[in-house]
Amino acid sequence: MPELPSDFPALPHPVLDLAADRDAIADFYDYADLLTAEETATLRRLRSYLAEDVAPLVEEAWERAEFPMQLVKGFAALDLAGLPYGLGASTDEPARRLFLGFVAAEIARVDPSVNSFFGIHSGLAMGSIWAGGTEEQRQRWLPSMARMETIGAFGLTEPHGGSDVAGGMETTARRDGDHWVLDGDKRWIGNATFADIVVVWARDLETGEVRGFVVPRETEGMTIAKIEGKTALRIVQNADIALRGVRVPDDHRLAGGSGTFADAGGVLRVTRANASWGATGTQMGAYETALSYAQQREQFGRPIAGFQLMQELLVQMLGNVTSSLGMAVRNAQLLDAGGGSDAHSALAKEFCATRMRETVAWARQVVGGNGVLLSNGVARYFADAEALYSFEGTREMNTLIVGKAITGHSAFVR
């Protein structure tokens, strides 16, 4: 890259405040005060790690569409992955969903892709084994996953099945003695290029039920190919998976819980709630980056932060962040109390993701033409938001889940 002349004027470089004990700029109503002292201390350890080891890597990793594998060891040292299941090194009590939500928001604030990697492993993959596995299966896989010695992926979505994947699942499972034979295709499977195990959901040809299977990556007949050319969540390693006569023993079938797709539904209720936190954290990062830029960038002889229309945009962004955080917090509290429903999590995801889409666009607007540069931060949030907006249930599907709950009438076609 050619060097600029020494007299080239310095340009603003928006930054996030990455101090572990920073004031919560985007948490305008101080929702983090709901955390305990121990939870706050853990969150500060996470912030230190994100500042020292994650933030310096994400721009280049995003541009190269690569996952920095050293992050696996770094996250393992934080001892966070097993907390939802009481598998932390220092406690056997499951962590509160409220605290886990703030963890997701903090990671997404620095990089939404890294938060997706962590959520796929600790939420979707581990959650499936926790919800659908027997006690023996939990003990077989979850401790090493909690230590992040074994990385998981979640194989649900198919080339022809996204929103309709449960009803229209094409991947099949056929019983053959003490084994099952899996055939079909999965698409958009995050972490799959390096995961040690993939939780594959397939339709039992005999009963028609959708069941979960834990498939080790080296299993013969399973082919994994990275999806190239993404314009969002580029650090996440999404893959196509082809299953051709894949044989797994019966003890790899998730046989606890209901043994059906209802187990996955329970997992998705929680991870959909997590997605609302990821969308909120993405907004936080975009808002704080735009605010930093507005305070530095000068036009007409003064910082643009002093212009009325800039302040209007920043206040609208803060309002989106604050309302999203409030909904995510309350939904987490309901889950912690043993309540919460599919409709609660669906509304949180739909609302927070929609507000996120507005917020990142306004952040790009505040930064102006410089906002399309990766080095100015908001471009990454702007691009990543498009993927976050669609996964864990599109706006339309989540809207219909809530619509059914409040009217008593289903608008689904089947």
Tab-separated table of C-alpha atoms in Angstrom:
chain	number	residue	atom	x	y	z
A	1	MET	CA	0.000	0.000	0.000
A	2	PRO	CA	1.559	3.358	-1.003
A	3	GLU	CA	2.500	5.730	1.798
A	4	LEU	CA	0.633	8.998	2.144
A	5	PRO	CA	2.542	12.288	2.034
A	6	SER	CA	3.744	13.391	5.459
A	7	ASP	CA	1.515	16.461	5.305
A	8	PHE	CA	-1.632	14.451	4.486
A	9	PRO	CA	-4.272	15.533	7.015
A	10	ALA	CA	-5.095	13.050	9.741
A	11	LEU	CA	-8.561	11.522	9.441
A	12	PRO	CA	-10.847	10.462	12.284
A	13	HIS	CA	-10.551	6.845	13.308
A	14	PRO	CA	-13.600	5.750	15.305
A	15	VAL	CA	-12.876	3.298	18.081
A	16	LEU	CA	-14.738	1.274	20.678
A	17	ASP	CA	-13.834	1.792	24.301
A	18	LEU	CA	-12.447	-1.638	25.136
A	19	ALA	CA	-11.530	-1.023	28.776
A	20	ALA	CA	-12.731	-3.823	31.026
A	21	ASP	CA	-14.217	-1.415	33.573
A	22	ARG	CA	-15.564	1.096	31.032
A	23	ASP	CA	-18.777	2.999	31.494
A	24	ALA	CA	-21.581	1.357	29.539
A	25	ILE	CA	-22.046	4.028	26.868
A	26	ALA	CA	-24.781	2.177	25.010
A	27	ASP	CA	-26.482	0.838	28.173
A	28	PHE	CA	-28.178	4.182	28.787
A	29	TYR	CA	-30.575	2.836	31.432
A	30	ASP	CA	-27.903	0.762	33.215
A	31	TYR	CA	-29.488	-2.656	32.681
A	32	ALA	CA	-26.125	-4.226	33.535
A	33	ASP	CA	-26.768	-3.198	37.141
A	34	LEU	CA	-29.059	-6.249	37.284
A	35	LEU	CA	-25.971	-8.495	37.253
A	36	THR	CA	-24.365	-9.822	40.411
A	37	ALA	CA	-20.859	-8.817	41.441
A	38	GLU	CA	-19.554	-12.234	40.369
A	39	GLU	CA	-21.266	-12.003	36.978
A	40	THR	CA	-19.866	-8.504	36.475
A	41	ALA	CA	-16.358	-9.721	37.295
A	42	THR	CA	-16.676	-12.515	34.715
A	43	LEU	CA	-17.950	-10.022	32.161
A	44	ARG	CA	-14.884	-7.859	32.790
A	45	ARG	CA	-12.589	-10.838	32.199
A	46	LEU	CA	-14.391	-11.380	28.908
A	47	ARG	CA	-13.973	-7.713	27.983
A	48	SER	CA	-10.238	-7.914	28.648
A	49	TYR	CA	-9.929	-10.941	26.391
A	50	LEU	CA	-11.975	-9.315	23.639
A	51	ALA	CA	-9.813	-6.199	23.830
A	52	GLU	CA	-6.482	-7.969	23.847
A	53	ASP	CA	-7.024	-10.987	21.602
A	54	VAL	CA	-10.167	-10.553	19.507
A	55	ALA	CA	-10.525	-6.903	18.511
A	56	PRO	CA	-7.027	-6.707	16.927
A	57	LEU	CA	-7.828	-9.689	14.659
A	58	VAL	CA	-11.345	-9.188	13.405
A	59	GLU	CA	-10.884	-6.713	10.556
A	60	GLU	CA	-8.278	-8.814	8.774
A	61	ALA	CA	-10.088	-12.072	9.547
A	62	TRP	CA	-13.359	-10.617	8.220
A	63	GLU	CA	-11.668	-9.387	5.054
A	64	ARG	CA	-10.017	-12.776	4.470
A	65	ALA	CA	-13.168	-14.704	5.444
A	66	GLU	CA	-11.118	-16.824	7.827
A	67	PHE	CA	-11.684	-17.924	11.402
A	68	PRO	CA	-8.675	-17.297	13.709
A	69	MET	CA	-8.345	-20.743	15.257
A	70	GLN	CA	-6.422	-19.382	18.248
A	71	LEU	CA	-9.721	-17.973	19.490
A	72	VAL	CA	-10.861	-21.492	20.409
A	73	LYS	CA	-8.111	-21.788	23.010
A	74	GLY	CA	-8.730	-18.245	24.190
A	75	PHE	CA	-12.432	-18.778	24.748
A	76	ALA	CA	-11.718	-22.109	26.424
A	77	ALA	CA	-9.583	-20.314	29.008
A	78	LEU	CA	-12.534	-18.075	29.872
A	79	ASP	CA	-14.566	-21.136	30.945
A	80	LEU	CA	-17.827	-19.798	29.486
A	81	ALA	CA	-19.087	-22.513	27.137
A	82	GLY	CA	-20.326	-24.864	29.850
A	83	LEU	CA	-21.968	-22.232	32.060
A	84	PRO	CA	-25.509	-22.656	30.624
A	85	TYR	CA	-25.410	-26.300	31.753
A	86	GLY	CA	-23.662	-26.029	35.110
A	87	LEU	CA	-20.424	-27.286	33.613
A	88	GLY	CA	-18.135	-24.430	34.597
A	89	ALA	CA	-14.898	-25.259	36.397
A	90	SER	CA	-15.935	-23.257	39.473
A	91	THR	CA	-19.666	-24.035	39.716
A	92	ASP	CA	-22.218	-26.705	38.940
A	93	GLU	CA	-25.118	-24.246	38.874
A	94	PRO	CA	-26.381	-23.251	35.406
A	95	ALA	CA	-25.739	-19.582	34.725
A	96	ARG	CA	-28.634	-17.162	34.461
A	97	ARG	CA	-29.923	-16.468	30.945
A	98	LEU	CA	-29.686	-12.790	31.861
A	99	PHE	CA	-25.944	-13.049	32.412
A	100	LEU	CA	-25.450	-15.216	29.336
A	101	GLY	CA	-27.300	-12.583	27.325
A	102	PHE	CA	-24.843	-9.909	28.392
A	103	VAL	CA	-22.000	-12.263	27.413
A	104	ALA	CA	-23.462	-12.556	23.909
A	105	ALA	CA	-23.972	-8.790	23.656
A	106	GLU	CA	-20.388	-8.074	24.720
A	107	ILE	CA	-18.954	-10.454	22.127
A	108	ALA	CA	-21.255	-9.174	19.356
A	109	ARG	CA	-20.368	-5.577	20.271
A	110	VAL	CA	-16.784	-6.368	19.250
A	111	ASP	CA	-17.648	-8.754	16.411
A	112	PRO	CA	-20.955	-10.423	15.468
A	113	SER	CA	-19.178	-13.287	13.666
A	114	VAL	CA	-17.214	-14.309	16.745
A	115	ASN	CA	-20.411	-14.244	18.779
A	116	SER	CA	-22.053	-16.508	16.198
A	117	PHE	CA	-19.168	-18.994	16.425
A	118	PHE	CA	-19.506	-19.120	20.203
A	119	GLY	CA	-23.301	-19.338	20.120
A	120	ILE	CA	-23.348	-22.166	17.591
A	121	HIS	CA	-21.006	-24.210	19.746
A	122	SER	CA	-22.301	-23.452	23.243
A	123	GLY	CA	-25.948	-22.845	22.361
A	124	LEU	CA	-27.086	-24.876	19.373
A	125	ALA	CA	-24.700	-27.854	19.476
A	126	MET	CA	-24.279	-28.232	23.231
A	127	GLY	CA	-27.900	-27.263	23.809
A	128	SER	CA	-29.114	-30.038	21.510
A	129	ILE	CA	-27.152	-32.663	23.407
A	130	TRP	CA	-28.293	-31.237	26.734
A	131	ALA	CA	-31.964	-31.153	25.716
A	132	GLY	CA	-32.118	-34.324	23.632
A	133	GLY	CA	-29.413	-36.542	25.018
A	134	THR	CA	-29.529	-39.168	27.718
A	135	GLU	CA	-27.503	-38.610	30.863
A	136	GLU	CA	-24.829	-40.948	29.481
A	137	GLN	CA	-24.699	-38.983	26.217
A	138	ARG	CA	-24.438	-35.708	28.117
A	139	GLN	CA	-21.513	-37.060	30.111
A	140	ARG	CA	-19.890	-38.470	26.972
A	141	TRP	CA	-19.809	-35.240	24.966
A	142	LEU	CA	-20.598	-32.135	27.007
A	143	PRO	CA	-17.618	-31.940	29.407
A	144	SER	CA	-15.098	-31.857	26.545
A	145	MET	CA	-17.320	-29.389	24.690
A	146	ALA	CA	-17.457	-27.202	27.794
A	147	ARG	CA	-13.645	-27.192	27.810
A	148	MET	CA	-13.812	-26.511	24.052
A	149	GLU	CA	-11.619	-29.504	23.370
A	150	THR	CA	-14.487	-30.746	21.189
A	151	ILE	CA	-16.155	-28.134	18.958
A	152	GLY	CA	-19.716	-28.598	17.811
A	153	ALA	CA	-21.887	-27.601	14.864
A	154	PHE	CA	-25.658	-27.784	14.368
A	155	GLY	CA	-26.942	-29.391	11.168
A	156	LEU	CA	-30.565	-28.364	10.676
A	157	THR	CA	-30.990	-26.045	7.665
A	158	GLU	CA	-31.143	-27.652	4.203
A	159	PRO	CA	-30.775	-26.387	0.630
A	160	HIS	CA	-34.565	-26.558	0.167
A	161	GLY	CA	-35.548	-25.998	3.795
A	162	GLY	CA	-35.041	-22.913	5.916
A	163	SER	CA	-38.215	-21.696	7.612
A	164	ASP	CA	-39.975	-24.942	6.597
A	165	VAL	CA	-37.151	-27.277	7.488
A	166	ALA	CA	-39.033	-29.138	10.242
A	167	GLY	CA	-42.078	-29.919	8.113
A	168	GLY	CA	-40.207	-30.392	4.884
A	169	MET	CA	-36.991	-32.025	6.058
A	170	GLU	CA	-35.440	-34.056	3.260
A	171	THR	CA	-32.515	-35.596	5.140
A	172	THR	CA	-33.483	-39.110	6.172
A	173	ALA	CA	-32.483	-41.610	8.820
A	174	ARG	CA	-32.980	-45.341	8.240
A	175	ARG	CA	-32.525	-47.913	10.999
A	176	ASP	CA	-30.179	-50.737	10.019
A	177	GLY	CA	-29.617	-53.104	12.926
A	178	ASP	CA	-27.736	-51.263	15.660
A	179	HIS	CA	-26.831	-48.411	13.291
A	180	TRP	CA	-28.619	-45.587	11.505
A	181	VAL	CA	-27.971	-44.610	7.887
A	182	LEU	CA	-28.224	-40.878	7.135
A	183	ASP	CA	-28.762	-39.479	3.640
A	184	GLY	CA	-29.328	-35.883	2.585
A	185	ASP	CA	-27.820	-32.419	2.476
A	186	LYS	CA	-27.394	-29.586	4.969
A	187	ARG	CA	-26.587	-25.957	4.183
A	188	TRP	CA	-25.318	-22.873	6.032
A	189	ILE	CA	-23.914	-24.991	8.853
A	190	GLY	CA	-21.754	-22.690	10.979
A	191	ASN	CA	-18.451	-23.984	12.429
A	192	ALA	CA	-18.751	-27.078	10.227
A	193	THR	CA	-15.383	-26.697	8.494
A	194	PHE	CA	-13.513	-27.301	11.759
A	195	ALA	CA	-16.110	-28.804	14.123
A	196	ASP	CA	-15.312	-32.159	15.691
A	197	ILE	CA	-18.963	-33.230	15.826
A	198	VAL	CA	-22.107	-32.145	13.993
A	199	VAL	CA	-25.578	-32.577	15.470
A	200	VAL	CA	-27.524	-33.655	12.378
A	201	TRP	CA	-31.320	-33.597	12.312
A	202	ALA	CA	-32.971	-36.152	10.026
A	203	ARG	CA	-36.413	-37.641	9.418
A	204	ASP	CA	-36.882	-41.221	10.595
A	205	LEU	CA	-38.186	-43.099	7.543
A	206	GLU	CA	-40.161	-45.507	9.719
A	207	THR	CA	-41.954	-43.083	12.061
A	208	GLY	CA	-41.711	-39.775	10.210
A	209	GLU	CA	-40.282	-38.158	13.353
A	210	VAL	CA	-37.317	-35.786	13.089
A	211	ARG	CA	-34.474	-37.026	15.265
A	212	GLY	CA	-31.037	-35.746	16.247
A	213	PHE	CA	-27.769	-37.619	15.668
A	214	VAL	CA	-24.255	-36.779	16.801
A	215	VAL	CA	-21.984	-37.349	13.814
A	216	PRO	CA	-18.176	-37.149	14.235
A	217	ARG	CA	-16.517	-35.210	11.413
A	218	GLU	CA	-14.396	-38.161	10.267
A	219	THR	CA	-17.455	-40.361	9.675
A	220	GLU	CA	-17.306	-41.967	6.249
A	221	GLY	CA	-19.796	-40.555	3.765
A	222	MET	CA	-19.995	-37.053	5.268
A	223	THR	CA	-18.474	-34.364	3.032
A	224	ILE	CA	-18.057	-30.772	4.229
A	225	ALA	CA	-17.432	-27.851	1.842
A	226	LYS	CA	-17.001	-24.232	2.917
A	227	ILE	CA	-19.474	-21.732	1.436
A	228	GLU	CA	-17.487	-19.002	-0.286
A	229	GLY	CA	-18.361	-15.468	-1.326
A	230	LYS	CA	-20.387	-14.361	1.692
A	231	THR	CA	-20.926	-10.651	2.281
A	232	ALA	CA	-21.927	-11.032	5.946
A	233	LEU	CA	-20.542	-12.844	8.996
A	234	ARG	CA	-17.483	-13.616	6.933
A	235	ILE	CA	-15.506	-14.924	9.908
A	236	VAL	CA	-18.110	-17.630	10.524
A	237	GLN	CA	-17.179	-20.754	8.598
A	238	ASN	CA	-20.488	-21.830	7.063
A	239	ALA	CA	-20.506	-25.025	5.059
A	240	ASP	CA	-22.551	-27.334	2.886
A	241	ILE	CA	-22.692	-30.880	4.235
A	242	ALA	CA	-23.445	-33.875	2.035
A	243	LEU	CA	-24.505	-37.084	3.792
A	244	ARG	CA	-24.269	-40.176	1.598
A	245	GLY	CA	-24.907	-43.445	3.384
A	246	VAL	CA	-23.455	-42.087	6.625
A	247	ARG	CA	-23.593	-44.841	9.276
A	248	VAL	CA	-23.727	-43.914	12.946
A	249	PRO	CA	-24.314	-46.293	15.868
A	250	ASP	CA	-27.615	-46.116	17.717
A	251	ASP	CA	-25.894	-44.684	20.784
A	252	HIS	CA	-25.215	-41.549	18.674
A	253	ARG	CA	-28.959	-40.959	18.305
A	254	LEU	CA	-30.115	-38.372	20.844
A	255	ALA	CA	-32.404	-40.616	22.852
A	256	GLY	CA	-33.212	-38.481	25.885
A	257	GLY	CA	-35.878	-35.807	26.107
A	258	SER	CA	-38.731	-36.478	23.705
A	259	GLY	CA	-36.409	-38.012	21.116
A	260	THR	CA	-38.055	-35.842	18.458
A	261	PHE	CA	-37.844	-32.389	16.910
A	262	ALA	CA	-39.561	-31.022	20.011
A	263	ASP	CA	-36.126	-31.152	21.642
A	264	ALA	CA	-34.711	-28.920	18.899
A	265	GLY	CA	-37.677	-26.590	19.331
A	266	GLY	CA	-36.780	-26.060	22.966
A	267	VAL	CA	-33.180	-25.328	22.018
A	268	LEU	CA	-34.271	-22.865	19.350
A	269	ARG	CA	-36.479	-21.025	21.842
A	270	VAL	CA	-33.385	-20.252	23.905
A	271	THR	CA	-31.022	-19.575	20.990
A	272	ARG	CA	-33.619	-17.300	19.371
A	273	ALA	CA	-33.526	-15.334	22.610
A	274	ASN	CA	-29.734	-15.332	22.340
A	275	ALA	CA	-30.055	-13.945	18.815
A	276	SER	CA	-31.889	-10.935	20.224
A	277	TRP	CA	-28.869	-10.294	22.445
A	278	GLY	CA	-26.512	-10.656	19.474
A	279	ALA	CA	-28.578	-8.146	17.511
A	280	THR	CA	-28.502	-5.789	20.493
A	281	GLY	CA	-24.734	-6.108	20.914
A	282	THR	CA	-24.262	-5.403	17.207
A	283	GLN	CA	-26.284	-2.227	17.633
A	284	MET	CA	-24.168	-1.250	20.623
A	285	GLY	CA	-20.971	-1.568	18.624
A	286	ALA	CA	-22.374	0.348	15.671
A	287	TYR	CA	-23.783	3.135	17.846
A	288	GLU	CA	-20.619	3.600	19.886
A	289	THR	CA	-18.443	3.567	16.773
A	290	ALA	CA	-20.637	6.181	15.062
A	291	LEU	CA	-20.634	8.344	18.189
A	292	SER	CA	-16.843	8.166	18.351
A	293	TYR	CA	-16.607	9.254	14.722
A	294	ALA	CA	-19.084	12.116	15.149
A	295	GLN	CA	-17.072	13.492	18.047
A	296	GLN	CA	-13.881	13.495	15.956
A	297	ARG	CA	-15.053	14.417	12.464
A	298	GLU	CA	-15.134	18.148	11.758
A	299	GLN	CA	-17.057	19.946	9.036
A	300	PHE	CA	-17.750	23.649	8.750
A	301	GLY	CA	-15.195	24.254	11.481
A	302	ARG	CA	-16.672	22.087	14.249
A	303	PRO	CA	-17.396	18.439	15.159
A	304	ILE	CA	-20.415	17.012	13.382
A	305	ALA	CA	-21.591	15.742	16.785
A	306	GLY	CA	-22.765	19.301	17.373
A	307	PHE	CA	-25.128	19.351	14.389
A	308	GLN	CA	-28.818	18.851	15.063
A	309	LEU	CA	-29.403	16.201	12.398
A	310	MET	CA	-26.417	14.188	13.563
A	311	GLN	CA	-27.701	14.302	17.124
A	312	GLU	CA	-31.125	13.220	15.915
A	313	LEU	CA	-29.616	10.123	14.275
A	314	LEU	CA	-27.521	9.289	17.333
A	315	VAL	CA	-30.495	9.629	19.666
A	316	GLN	CA	-32.642	7.418	17.422
A	317	MET	CA	-29.863	4.829	17.452
A	318	LEU	CA	-29.597	4.982	21.231
A	319	GLY	CA	-33.367	4.586	21.499
A	320	ASN	CA	-33.188	1.447	19.356
A	321	VAL	CA	-30.376	0.025	21.471
A	322	THR	CA	-32.158	0.818	24.720
A	323	SER	CA	-35.521	-0.635	23.691
A	324	SER	CA	-33.828	-3.751	22.284
A	325	LEU	CA	-31.808	-4.227	25.459
A	326	GLY	CA	-34.933	-3.846	27.576
A	327	MET	CA	-36.784	-6.521	25.600
A	328	ALA	CA	-33.821	-8.907	25.646
A	329	VAL	CA	-33.424	-8.420	29.400
A	330	ARG	CA	-37.075	-9.074	30.182
A	331	ASN	CA	-37.215	-12.147	27.960
A	332	ALA	CA	-34.138	-13.528	29.726
A	333	GLN	CA	-35.761	-12.900	33.092
A	334	LEU	CA	-38.831	-14.846	31.996
A	335	LEU	CA	-36.642	-17.766	30.905
A	336	ASP	CA	-34.736	-17.657	34.195
A	337	ALA	CA	-38.028	-17.812	36.085
A	338	GLY	CA	-39.011	-20.967	34.216
A	339	GLY	CA	-41.432	-19.121	31.965
A	340	GLY	CA	-41.012	-17.592	28.570
A	341	SER	CA	-42.547	-18.993	25.428
A	342	ASP	CA	-41.750	-19.379	21.762
A	343	ALA	CA	-43.735	-16.181	21.208
A	344	HIS	CA	-41.706	-14.235	23.771
A	345	SER	CA	-38.407	-15.230	22.167
A	346	ALA	CA	-39.805	-14.718	18.663
A	347	LEU	CA	-40.935	-11.172	19.447
A	348	ALA	CA	-37.580	-10.344	21.018
A	349	LYS	CA	-35.677	-11.641	18.007
A	350	GLU	CA	-37.963	-9.937	15.476
A	351	PHE	CA	-37.920	-6.598	17.271
A	352	CYS	CA	-34.214	-6.468	18.119
A	353	ALA	CA	-33.153	-7.582	14.629
A	354	THR	CA	-35.401	-5.035	12.936
A	355	ARG	CA	-34.125	-2.231	15.154
A	356	MET	CA	-30.583	-3.451	14.482
A	357	ARG	CA	-31.068	-3.061	10.746
A	358	GLU	CA	-32.071	0.574	11.276
A	359	THR	CA	-29.276	1.257	13.739
A	360	VAL	CA	-26.422	-0.046	11.599
A	361	ALA	CA	-27.758	1.890	8.594
A	362	TRP	CA	-27.858	5.092	10.611
A	363	ALA	CA	-24.343	4.394	11.896
A	364	ARG	CA	-23.147	4.099	8.321
A	365	GLN	CA	-24.952	7.366	7.566
A	366	VAL	CA	-23.262	9.197	10.439
A	367	VAL	CA	-19.833	8.081	9.232
A	368	GLY	CA	-20.773	9.126	5.693
A	369	GLY	CA	-18.655	7.980	2.772
A	370	ASN	CA	-15.960	6.850	5.189
A	371	GLY	CA	-18.492	4.351	6.524
A	372	VAL	CA	-17.876	1.941	3.653
A	373	LEU	CA	-14.268	1.427	4.757
A	374	LEU	CA	-13.687	-1.708	6.791
A	375	SER	CA	-11.171	0.156	8.956
A	376	ASN	CA	-13.863	2.552	10.144
A	377	GLY	CA	-15.810	-0.203	11.880
A	378	VAL	CA	-19.399	0.440	10.920
A	379	ALA	CA	-19.098	-1.306	7.546
A	380	ARG	CA	-18.625	-4.655	9.287
A	381	TYR	CA	-21.675	-4.176	11.507
A	382	PHE	CA	-23.694	-2.955	8.513
A	383	ALA	CA	-22.852	-6.060	6.480
A	384	ASP	CA	-23.125	-8.579	9.306
A	385	ALA	CA	-26.550	-7.296	10.313
A	386	GLU	CA	-28.045	-8.694	7.115
A	387	ALA	CA	-27.231	-12.247	8.148
A	388	LEU	CA	-28.307	-11.684	11.750
A	389	TYR	CA	-31.605	-10.308	10.477
A	390	SER	CA	-32.399	-13.604	8.736
A	391	PHE	CA	-31.109	-16.405	10.923
A	392	GLU	CA	-32.812	-17.889	14.004
A	393	GLY	CA	-36.110	-17.219	12.260
A	394	THR	CA	-36.812	-14.521	9.696
A	395	ARG	CA	-38.827	-11.447	10.663
A	396	GLU	CA	-41.822	-12.882	8.850
A	397	MET	CA	-41.744	-16.283	10.565
A	398	ASN	CA	-41.223	-14.805	14.021
A	399	THR	CA	-44.048	-12.361	13.360
A	400	LEU	CA	-46.412	-15.253	12.588
A	401	ILE	CA	-45.366	-17.106	15.752
A	402	VAL	CA	-46.319	-14.054	17.796
A	403	GLY	CA	-49.415	-13.455	15.683
A	404	LYS	CA	-50.697	-16.943	16.439
A	405	ALA	CA	-50.067	-16.434	20.151
A	406	ILE	CA	-51.984	-13.180	20.404
A	407	THR	CA	-54.906	-14.010	18.084
A	408	GLY	CA	-55.327	-17.732	18.546
A	409	HIS	CA	-55.310	-18.156	14.764
A	410	SER	CA	-52.438	-19.667	12.798
A	411	ALA	CA	-51.461	-17.916	9.596
A	412	PHE	CA	-48.964	-20.619	8.658
A	413	VAL	CA	-49.741	-22.468	5.451
A	414	ARG	CA	-49.067	-25.810	7.155
